[in-house]
């Protein structure tokens, strides 16, 4: 028997959340399911390697505080990621996921 899901509220846009030198490697926006706050996140992925799409000319230290590789590894552990799940957005191809945010949902 199906269970009714409260209507989700999705952001109409995502904001850059990466380091100042490459802000579009990570995007973020608030979402809600019923009264519960969530966060939509997107990481830029190289469609040829299916890995995080770093700008290597910037150096690893630029990305050190963002733990993008760890997060991406956890996502690929939970489910397979292939080209079919990449979403083309203005600054590249992204893998998008949603997490409970634990805040009020106000930015």
Short mmCIF file of C-alpha atoms in Angstrom, two decimals:
data_model
loop_
_atom_site.label_atom_id
_atom_site.label_comp_id
_atom_site.label_asym_id
_atom_site.label_seq_id
_atom_site.Cartn_x
_atom_site.Cartn_y
_atom_site.Cartn_z
CA UNK A 1 0.00 0.00 0.00
CA UNK A 2 1.48 3.38 -0.98
CA UNK A 3 2.31 5.90 1.73
CA UNK A 4 1.60 9.57 1.02
CA UNK A 5 4.75 11.75 0.99
CA UNK A 6 4.45 15.41 1.99
CA UNK A 7 5.05 17.67 -1.00
CA UNK A 8 8.75 18.51 -1.36
CA UNK A 9 9.83 22.11 -1.91
CA UNK A 10 12.89 22.27 -4.17
CA UNK A 11 15.12 25.29 -4.69
CA UNK A 12 14.76 26.91 -8.09
CA UNK A 13 18.46 27.72 -8.05
CA UNK A 14 21.59 26.60 -6.25
CA UNK A 15 24.25 28.93 -4.90
CA UNK A 16 27.99 28.46 -5.14
CA UNK A 17 29.40 26.92 -1.97
CA UNK A 18 32.95 25.98 -2.97
CA UNK A 19 36.21 27.77 -2.20
CA UNK A 20 36.59 31.35 -3.47
CA UNK A 21 39.08 30.17 -6.12
CA UNK A 22 36.56 27.64 -7.55
CA UNK A 23 33.14 28.45 -6.05
CA UNK A 24 31.14 26.41 -8.56
CA UNK A 25 32.69 23.04 -7.68
CA UNK A 26 30.06 22.78 -4.92
CA UNK A 27 26.52 24.16 -5.08
CA UNK A 28 23.91 24.29 -2.33
CA UNK A 29 20.31 25.29 -1.72
CA UNK A 30 17.57 24.80 0.89
CA UNK A 31 14.72 22.33 0.45
CA UNK A 32 11.86 21.06 2.60
CA UNK A 33 9.78 17.93 2.81
CA UNK A 34 6.70 18.86 4.78
CA UNK A 35 8.07 20.67 7.84
CA UNK A 36 11.52 19.05 7.69
CA UNK A 37 14.47 21.15 6.43
CA UNK A 38 16.86 19.61 3.93
CA UNK A 39 19.84 20.79 1.92
CA UNK A 40 20.32 20.07 -1.78
CA UNK A 41 24.00 19.72 -2.64
CA UNK A 42 25.69 19.32 -5.99
CA UNK A 43 29.33 18.54 -6.72
CA UNK A 44 30.90 19.12 -10.12
CA UNK A 45 32.01 15.84 -11.70
CA UNK A 46 34.27 15.15 -14.68
CA UNK A 47 32.05 13.10 -17.04
CA UNK A 48 35.09 11.27 -18.47
CA UNK A 49 36.57 10.08 -15.16
CA UNK A 50 33.42 10.23 -13.00
CA UNK A 51 35.51 11.85 -10.28
CA UNK A 52 35.33 15.26 -8.64
CA UNK A 53 36.10 17.90 -11.30
CA UNK A 54 38.91 19.78 -9.59
CA UNK A 55 40.73 22.65 -11.24
CA UNK A 56 44.16 21.10 -10.68
CA UNK A 57 45.98 24.30 -11.62
CA UNK A 58 44.69 25.68 -8.31
CA UNK A 59 46.39 23.08 -6.09
CA UNK A 60 45.00 20.64 -3.55
CA UNK A 61 45.16 23.05 -0.62
CA UNK A 62 42.36 25.16 -2.17
CA UNK A 63 39.92 22.27 -1.66
CA UNK A 64 41.26 20.87 1.63
CA UNK A 65 38.51 22.27 3.88
CA UNK A 66 35.66 21.02 1.67
CA UNK A 67 36.19 17.23 1.89
CA UNK A 68 34.73 16.79 -1.60
CA UNK A 69 36.54 13.53 -2.28
CA UNK A 70 35.35 11.97 1.00
CA UNK A 71 31.75 13.00 0.36
CA UNK A 72 31.86 11.76 -3.22
CA UNK A 73 33.36 8.43 -2.07
CA UNK A 74 30.48 8.00 0.39
CA UNK A 75 27.93 8.68 -2.35
CA UNK A 76 29.49 6.13 -4.67
CA UNK A 77 29.56 3.62 -1.81
CA UNK A 78 25.79 4.04 -1.35
CA UNK A 79 24.97 3.65 -5.03
CA UNK A 80 26.65 3.45 -8.42
CA UNK A 81 27.30 6.74 -10.13
CA UNK A 82 27.56 6.74 -13.88
CA UNK A 83 27.02 9.30 -16.64
CA UNK A 84 23.25 8.76 -16.51
CA UNK A 85 22.98 10.59 -13.15
CA UNK A 86 25.02 13.65 -14.13
CA UNK A 87 23.01 16.85 -14.43
CA UNK A 88 24.45 19.43 -16.83
CA UNK A 89 24.33 22.86 -15.20
CA UNK A 90 25.92 26.10 -16.39
CA UNK A 91 29.37 25.40 -14.89
CA UNK A 92 29.72 21.68 -15.64
CA UNK A 93 28.17 18.31 -14.90
CA UNK A 94 26.96 17.69 -11.35
CA UNK A 95 25.88 14.89 -9.08
CA UNK A 96 23.02 16.15 -6.91
CA UNK A 97 21.85 14.76 -3.58
CA UNK A 98 19.82 15.87 -0.59
CA UNK A 99 20.59 15.66 3.12
CA UNK A 100 18.67 16.61 6.24
CA UNK A 101 19.98 20.02 7.24
CA UNK A 102 18.96 20.19 10.89
CA UNK A 103 18.48 23.94 10.70
CA UNK A 104 15.44 26.18 10.24
CA UNK A 105 15.77 26.11 6.46
CA UNK A 106 16.35 29.87 6.30
CA UNK A 107 19.40 31.13 4.43
#
